[in-house]
PDB file of C-alpha atoms in Angstrom:
ATOM      1  CA  MET A   1      23.483   0.775   5.786  1.00  0.00           C
ATOM      2  CA  ALA A   2      25.318  -1.926   3.843  1.00  0.00           C
ATOM      3  CA  ILE A   3      25.432  -5.679   4.090  1.00  0.00           C
ATOM      4  CA  GLN A   4      28.303  -7.854   2.948  1.00  0.00           C
ATOM      5  CA  VAL A   5      28.050 -10.892   0.680  1.00  0.00           C
ATOM      6  CA  GLU A   6      30.755 -13.059  -0.840  1.00  0.00           C
ATOM      7  CA  SER A   7      31.643 -12.774  -4.494  1.00  0.00           C
ATOM      8  CA  LYS A   8      32.685 -15.774  -6.581  1.00  0.00           C
ATOM      9  CA  ALA A   9      36.307 -14.822  -6.025  1.00  0.00           C
ATOM     10  CA  GLY A  10      35.766 -14.705  -2.271  1.00  0.00           C
ATOM     11  CA  ALA A  11      36.219 -10.935  -1.946  1.00  0.00           C
ATOM     12  CA  PRO A  12      33.555  -9.101   0.067  1.00  0.00           C
ATOM     13  CA  VAL A  13      31.021  -7.232  -2.022  1.00  0.00           C
ATOM     14  CA  LYS A  14      28.898  -4.506  -0.489  1.00  0.00           C
ATOM     15  CA  ARG A  15      25.291  -3.962  -1.349  1.00  0.00           C
ATOM     16  CA  HIS A  16      24.316  -0.418  -0.448  1.00  0.00           C
ATOM     17  CA  PHE A  17      20.890   0.587   0.769  1.00  0.00           C
ATOM     18  CA  VAL A  18      19.525   4.116   0.977  1.00  0.00           C
ATOM     19  CA  THR A  19      17.733   5.882   3.777  1.00  0.00           C
ATOM     20  CA  LEU A  20      14.271   7.331   3.427  1.00  0.00           C
ATOM     21  CA  ASP A  21      15.713  10.863   3.352  1.00  0.00           C
ATOM     22  CA  GLU A  22      18.262   9.882   0.697  1.00  0.00           C
ATOM     23  CA  TYR A  23      15.558   8.277  -1.410  1.00  0.00           C
ATOM     24  CA  ASP A  24      13.367  11.384  -1.174  1.00  0.00           C
ATOM     25  CA  ARG A  25      16.268  13.560  -2.293  1.00  0.00           C
ATOM     26  CA  MET A  26      16.921  11.208  -5.218  1.00  0.00           C
ATOM     27  CA  VAL A  27      13.273  11.462  -6.304  1.00  0.00           C
ATOM     28  CA  GLU A  28      13.222  15.246  -5.944  1.00  0.00           C
ATOM     29  CA  SER A  29      16.435  15.645  -7.955  1.00  0.00           C
ATOM     30  CA  GLY A  30      15.100  13.573 -10.846  1.00  0.00           C
ATOM     31  CA  VAL A  31      17.382  10.540 -10.498  1.00  0.00           C
ATOM     32  CA  PHE A  32      14.589   8.215 -11.626  1.00  0.00           C
ATOM     33  CA  GLU A  33      12.568   8.366 -14.824  1.00  0.00           C
ATOM     34  CA  PRO A  34       9.098   9.872 -14.266  1.00  0.00           C
ATOM     35  CA  GLU A  35       7.415   6.653 -15.385  1.00  0.00           C
ATOM     36  CA  ALA A  36       9.557   4.429 -13.133  1.00  0.00           C
ATOM     37  CA  GLN A  37       7.517   1.890 -11.145  1.00  0.00           C
ATOM     38  CA  ILE A  38       9.562   1.745  -7.949  1.00  0.00           C
ATOM     39  CA  GLU A  39       9.116   1.660  -4.180  1.00  0.00           C
ATOM     40  CA  LEU A  40      11.537   1.900  -1.291  1.00  0.00           C
ATOM     41  CA  ILE A  41      11.135  -1.208   0.888  1.00  0.00           C
ATOM     42  CA  ARG A  42      13.431  -1.603   3.896  1.00  0.00           C
ATOM     43  CA  GLY A  43      16.020   0.610   2.274  1.00  0.00           C
ATOM     44  CA  ALA A  44      16.054  -1.273  -1.025  1.00  0.00           C
ATOM     45  CA  ILE A  45      14.706   0.241  -4.239  1.00  0.00           C
ATOM     46  CA  VAL A  46      12.281  -2.315  -5.633  1.00  0.00           C
ATOM     47  CA  ASP A  47      11.040  -2.453  -9.224  1.00  0.00           C
ATOM     48  CA  MET A  48       7.294  -3.024  -9.403  1.00  0.00           C
ATOM     49  CA  PRO A  49       5.580  -4.480 -12.491  1.00  0.00           C
ATOM     50  CA  PRO A  50       3.293  -2.117 -14.405  1.00  0.00           C
ATOM     51  CA  PRO A  51      -0.405  -2.614 -13.637  1.00  0.00           C
ATOM     52  CA  GLY A  52      -2.612  -4.512 -16.048  1.00  0.00           C
ATOM     53  CA  PRO A  53      -6.208  -3.684 -17.049  1.00  0.00           C
ATOM     54  CA  ALA A  54      -7.834  -5.680 -14.218  1.00  0.00           C
ATOM     55  CA  HIS A  55      -5.609  -3.965 -11.673  1.00  0.00           C
ATOM     56  CA  GLU A  56      -6.340  -0.493 -13.014  1.00  0.00           C
ATOM     57  CA  SER A  57     -10.081  -1.210 -13.146  1.00  0.00           C
ATOM     58  CA  SER A  58     -10.145  -2.354  -9.512  1.00  0.00           C
ATOM     59  CA  VAL A  59      -8.204   0.717  -8.372  1.00  0.00           C
ATOM     60  CA  ALA A  60     -10.664   2.962 -10.238  1.00  0.00           C
ATOM     61  CA  ARG A  61     -13.598   1.166  -8.601  1.00  0.00           C
ATOM     62  CA  LEU A  62     -12.060   1.563  -5.164  1.00  0.00           C
ATOM     63  CA  HIS A  63     -11.394   5.247  -5.671  1.00  0.00           C
ATOM     64  CA  ILE A  64     -14.945   5.980  -6.803  1.00  0.00           C
ATOM     65  CA  PHE A  65     -16.803   3.876  -4.235  1.00  0.00           C
ATOM     66  CA  LEU A  66     -14.591   4.855  -1.297  1.00  0.00           C
ATOM     67  CA  SER A  67     -14.835   8.546  -2.175  1.00  0.00           C
ATOM     68  CA  GLU A  68     -18.627   8.295  -2.305  1.00  0.00           C
ATOM     69  CA  CYS A  69     -18.696   6.372   0.965  1.00  0.00           C
ATOM     70  CA  VAL A  70     -16.405   8.550   3.102  1.00  0.00           C
ATOM     71  CA  GLN A  71     -17.165  11.885   1.403  1.00  0.00           C
ATOM     72  CA  ARG A  72     -14.971  14.333   3.351  1.00  0.00           C
ATOM     73  CA  ARG A  73     -14.722  12.416   6.595  1.00  0.00           C
ATOM     74  CA  SER A  74     -11.342  11.181   5.360  1.00  0.00           C
ATOM     75  CA  LEU A  75      -9.110  11.721   2.353  1.00  0.00           C
ATOM     76  CA  VAL A  76      -8.779   9.103  -0.391  1.00  0.00           C
ATOM     77  CA  TRP A  77      -5.080   9.125  -1.288  1.00  0.00           C
ATOM     78  CA  PRO A  78      -4.842   7.848  -4.884  1.00  0.00           C
ATOM     79  CA  GLN A  79      -2.616   5.344  -6.638  1.00  0.00           C
ATOM     80  CA  GLY A  80       0.920   6.621  -7.180  1.00  0.00           C
ATOM     81  CA  ASN A  81       0.942   8.736  -4.021  1.00  0.00           C
ATOM     82  CA  SER A  82       3.283   7.479  -1.328  1.00  0.00           C
ATOM     83  CA  ILE A  83       3.477   7.267   2.434  1.00  0.00           C
ATOM     84  CA  GLY A  84       6.630   7.331   4.557  1.00  0.00           C
ATOM     85  CA  LEU A  85       7.381   4.561   7.045  1.00  0.00           C
ATOM     86  CA  PRO A  86      10.526   5.745   8.866  1.00  0.00           C
ATOM     87  CA  GLY A  87      10.634   2.753  11.194  1.00  0.00           C
ATOM     88  CA  SER A  88      11.243   0.320   8.327  1.00  0.00           C
ATOM     89  CA  ASN A  89      13.029   2.824   6.063  1.00  0.00           C
ATOM     90  CA  SER A  90      10.300   2.415   3.443  1.00  0.00           C
ATOM     91  CA  ARG A  91       8.246   4.536   1.077  1.00  0.00           C
ATOM     92  CA  PRO A  92       5.585   2.311  -0.483  1.00  0.00           C
ATOM     93  CA  GLN A  93       2.965   3.533  -2.933  1.00  0.00           C
ATOM     94  CA  PRO A  94      -0.248   1.739  -1.963  1.00  0.00           C
ATOM     95  CA  ASP A  95      -2.957   1.570  -4.577  1.00  0.00           C
ATOM     96  CA  ILE A  96      -5.398   3.356  -2.259  1.00  0.00           C
ATOM     97  CA  THR A  97      -4.913   4.905   1.188  1.00  0.00           C
ATOM     98  CA  LEU A  98      -7.543   6.389   3.466  1.00  0.00           C
ATOM     99  CA  LEU A  99      -6.051   9.249   5.452  1.00  0.00           C
ATOM    100  CA  ARG A 100      -7.239  11.437   8.268  1.00  0.00           C
ATOM    101  CA  TRP A 101      -8.698  14.581   6.763  1.00  0.00           C
ATOM    102  CA  ARG A 102      -6.463  17.623   6.443  1.00  0.00           C
ATOM    103  CA  ASP A 103      -7.571  20.830   4.789  1.00  0.00           C
ATOM    104  CA  ASP A 104      -4.159  21.276   3.154  1.00  0.00           C
ATOM    105  CA  TYR A 105      -4.332  17.804   1.532  1.00  0.00           C
ATOM    106  CA  TYR A 106      -0.890  17.021   2.999  1.00  0.00           C
ATOM    107  CA  SER A 107       0.762  19.637   0.802  1.00  0.00           C
ATOM    108  CA  GLY A 108       3.325  20.531   3.478  1.00  0.00           C
ATOM    109  CA  GLN A 109       4.337  17.001   4.447  1.00  0.00           C
ATOM    110  CA  ARG A 110       3.733  13.546   3.020  1.00  0.00           C
ATOM    111  CA  PRO A 111       1.506  11.272   5.109  1.00  0.00           C
ATOM    112  CA  ARG A 112       3.087   9.243   7.891  1.00  0.00           C
ATOM    113  CA  PRO A 113       1.801   6.139   9.714  1.00  0.00           C
ATOM    114  CA  GLU A 114      -0.200   8.118  12.258  1.00  0.00           C
ATOM    115  CA  ASP A 115      -2.187   9.710   9.403  1.00  0.00           C
ATOM    116  CA  VAL A 116      -3.290   6.383   7.893  1.00  0.00           C
ATOM    117  CA  ILE A 117      -6.713   4.848   8.520  1.00  0.00           C
ATOM    118  CA  LEU A 118      -6.574   2.091   5.885  1.00  0.00           C
ATOM    119  CA  LEU A 119      -4.138   0.842   3.243  1.00  0.00           C
ATOM    120  CA  VAL A 120      -5.211  -1.127   0.174  1.00  0.00           C
ATOM    121  CA  GLU A 121      -3.031  -3.029  -2.290  1.00  0.00           C
ATOM    122  CA  VAL A 122      -4.645  -4.413  -5.441  1.00  0.00           C
ATOM    123  CA  SER A 123      -2.727  -7.540  -6.250  1.00  0.00           C
ATOM    124  CA  ASP A 124      -2.286 -10.057  -9.026  1.00  0.00           C
ATOM    125  CA  SER A 125       1.324 -10.359 -10.248  1.00  0.00           C
ATOM    126  CA  THR A 126       2.614  -9.049  -6.881  1.00  0.00           C
ATOM    127  CA  LEU A 127       0.356 -11.207  -4.689  1.00  0.00           C
ATOM    128  CA  LYS A 128       3.161 -13.027  -2.862  1.00  0.00           C
ATOM    129  CA  PHE A 129       4.962  -9.762  -2.098  1.00  0.00           C
ATOM    130  CA  ASP A 130       1.761  -8.040  -0.949  1.00  0.00           C
ATOM    131  CA  ARG A 131       0.936 -10.957   1.356  1.00  0.00           C
ATOM    132  CA  ARG A 132       4.417 -11.522   2.787  1.00  0.00           C
ATOM    133  CA  ASP A 133       6.469  -8.306   2.777  1.00  0.00           C
ATOM    134  CA  LYS A 134       3.857  -5.566   2.856  1.00  0.00           C
ATOM    135  CA  PRO A 135       1.947  -6.828   5.939  1.00  0.00           C
ATOM    136  CA  GLN A 136       5.178  -6.845   7.919  1.00  0.00           C
ATOM    137  CA  ILE A 137       6.148  -3.242   7.238  1.00  0.00           C
ATOM    138  CA  TYR A 138       2.557  -2.027   7.652  1.00  0.00           C
ATOM    139  CA  ALA A 139       2.053  -3.876  10.942  1.00  0.00           C
ATOM    140  CA  GLU A 140       5.413  -2.632  12.241  1.00  0.00           C
ATOM    141  CA  ALA A 141       4.269   0.918  11.460  1.00  0.00           C
ATOM    142  CA  GLY A 142       1.053   0.363  13.422  1.00  0.00           C
ATOM    143  CA  ILE A 143      -1.261   0.671  10.412  1.00  0.00           C
ATOM    144  CA  ALA A 144      -4.581  -0.438  11.911  1.00  0.00           C
ATOM    145  CA  GLU A 145      -6.020  -2.136   8.838  1.00  0.00           C
ATOM    146  CA  TYR A 146      -4.636  -3.408   5.534  1.00  0.00           C
ATOM    147  CA  TRP A 147      -6.582  -4.909   2.624  1.00  0.00           C
ATOM    148  CA  VAL A 148      -5.206  -7.055  -0.193  1.00  0.00           C
ATOM    149  CA  VAL A 149      -7.572  -7.067  -3.150  1.00  0.00           C
ATOM    150  CA  ASN A 150      -6.623 -10.524  -4.420  1.00  0.00           C
ATOM    151  CA  LEU A 151      -7.545 -10.520  -8.103  1.00  0.00           C
ATOM    152  CA  VAL A 152      -6.182 -14.047  -8.569  1.00  0.00           C
ATOM    153  CA  ASP A 153      -8.819 -15.578  -6.292  1.00  0.00           C
ATOM    154  CA  SER A 154     -11.407 -12.759  -6.552  1.00  0.00           C
ATOM    155  CA  VAL A 155     -11.441 -12.071  -2.815  1.00  0.00           C
ATOM    156  CA  VAL A 156     -10.375  -9.338  -0.416  1.00  0.00           C
ATOM    157  CA  GLU A 157      -8.015 -10.315   2.393  1.00  0.00           C
ATOM    158  CA  VAL A 158      -8.273  -8.185   5.520  1.00  0.00           C
ATOM    159  CA  TYR A 159      -5.377  -7.778   7.958  1.00  0.00           C
ATOM    160  CA  ALA A 160      -6.051  -6.050  11.283  1.00  0.00           C
ATOM    161  CA  ASP A 161      -5.018  -5.786  14.933  1.00  0.00           C
ATOM    162  CA  PRO A 162      -1.276  -5.021  14.583  1.00  0.00           C
ATOM    163  CA  GLN A 163       0.761  -6.102  17.604  1.00  0.00           C
ATOM    164  CA  ALA A 164       4.524  -6.501  17.914  1.00  0.00           C
ATOM    165  CA  GLY A 165       5.052  -6.087  14.179  1.00  0.00           C
ATOM    166  CA  LYS A 166       2.421  -8.611  13.067  1.00  0.00           C
ATOM    167  CA  TYR A 167      -1.256  -8.585  12.190  1.00  0.00           C
ATOM    168  CA  HIS A 168      -3.077 -10.867  14.585  1.00  0.00           C
ATOM    169  CA  THR A 169      -6.439 -10.902  12.803  1.00  0.00           C
ATOM    170  CA  THR A 170      -6.914 -11.979   9.188  1.00  0.00           C
ATOM    171  CA  ARG A 171     -10.017 -12.885   7.240  1.00  0.00           C
ATOM    172  CA  THR A 172     -11.129 -13.358   3.656  1.00  0.00           C
ATOM    173  CA  VAL A 173     -14.216 -11.655   2.209  1.00  0.00           C
ATOM    174  CA  ARG A 174     -15.917 -12.717  -1.035  1.00  0.00           C
ATOM    175  CA  ARG A 175     -18.479 -11.489  -3.544  1.00  0.00           C
ATOM    176  CA  GLY A 176     -21.880 -11.089  -1.924  1.00  0.00           C
ATOM    177  CA  GLU A 177     -20.293  -9.825   1.309  1.00  0.00           C
ATOM    178  CA  THR A 178     -19.504  -6.309   2.429  1.00  0.00           C
ATOM    179  CA  LEU A 179     -16.506  -4.735   4.106  1.00  0.00           C
ATOM    180  CA  GLN A 180     -16.934  -2.320   6.984  1.00  0.00           C
ATOM    181  CA  LEU A 181     -14.642   0.674   6.776  1.00  0.00           C
ATOM    182  CA  PRO A 182     -12.540   1.370   9.875  1.00  0.00           C
ATOM    183  CA  VAL A 183     -13.803   3.557  12.673  1.00  0.00           C
ATOM    184  CA  GLY A 184     -13.505   7.175  11.615  1.00  0.00           C
ATOM    185  CA  PRO A 185     -14.908   7.418   8.112  1.00  0.00           C
ATOM    186  CA  GLY A 186     -17.314   4.538   8.729  1.00  0.00           C
ATOM    187  CA  GLY A 187     -19.597   3.072   6.098  1.00  0.00           C
ATOM    188  CA  GLU A 188     -19.286  -0.095   4.064  1.00  0.00           C
ATOM    189  CA  ILE A 189     -18.369  -1.232   0.563  1.00  0.00           C
ATOM    190  CA  ALA A 190     -19.442  -4.363  -1.294  1.00  0.00           C
ATOM    191  CA  VAL A 191     -16.706  -6.758  -2.359  1.00  0.00           C
ATOM    192  CA  GLY A 192     -18.355  -7.008  -5.786  1.00  0.00           C
ATOM    193  CA  ASP A 193     -17.940  -3.257  -6.202  1.00  0.00           C
ATOM    194  CA  ILE A 194     -14.183  -3.659  -5.673  1.00  0.00           C
ATOM    195  CA  ILE A 195     -13.402  -6.702  -7.812  1.00  0.00           C
ATOM    196  CA  GLY A 196     -16.322  -6.467 -10.213  1.00  0.00           C
ATOM    197  CA  GLN A 197     -19.357  -8.648 -10.509  1.00  0.00           C
ATOM    198  CA  GLU A 198     -18.842 -12.212 -11.684  1.00  0.00           C
ATOM    199  CA  SER A 199     -19.235 -12.447 -15.446  1.00  0.00           C
ATOM    200  CA  LYS A 200     -22.173 -14.446 -16.748  1.00  0.00           C
ATOM    201  CA  THR A 201     -21.465 -16.956 -19.456  1.00  0.00           C
TER     202      THR A 201
END
């Protein structure tokens, strides 16, 4: 797919987008540097900023606490692993994904929307993008629940009830409160365990 824009000289300029299959072939053939921080979003290859210490710490907390909570009732898909969203021609790399359990750990095929129980994005420098663009593609794919760990405001934003490409239920959860995991793995996790306890001065 390509869209046309006008150059300064008035001649049409084409901006080319890639399909999900094309992007996968590019990754497999080594087109991108191994350390490249990129995602495919609606056919466009998007550069993502490298995570900072607070981001990495929150992802580590999530991985540990979620793994302890769900045990082997679902699979905790770690940071850097992707999911395919064919409907929006996207391959995001959420910070944490809870997947339906498979004994082969998805070795034969990357996870697709129907495999996803919960998606989590830890967000500081990408907060606007994670609030605006990501909910749209996740809701369109029918992802039942999406969390934004908002490190700027020290809260977790919960998006649920996807209908017609939008999440119809949103709420904000703060330190001192707990989050119920979706039906399937079950259990709960404290917000303070995700974003860290408030420092005492």
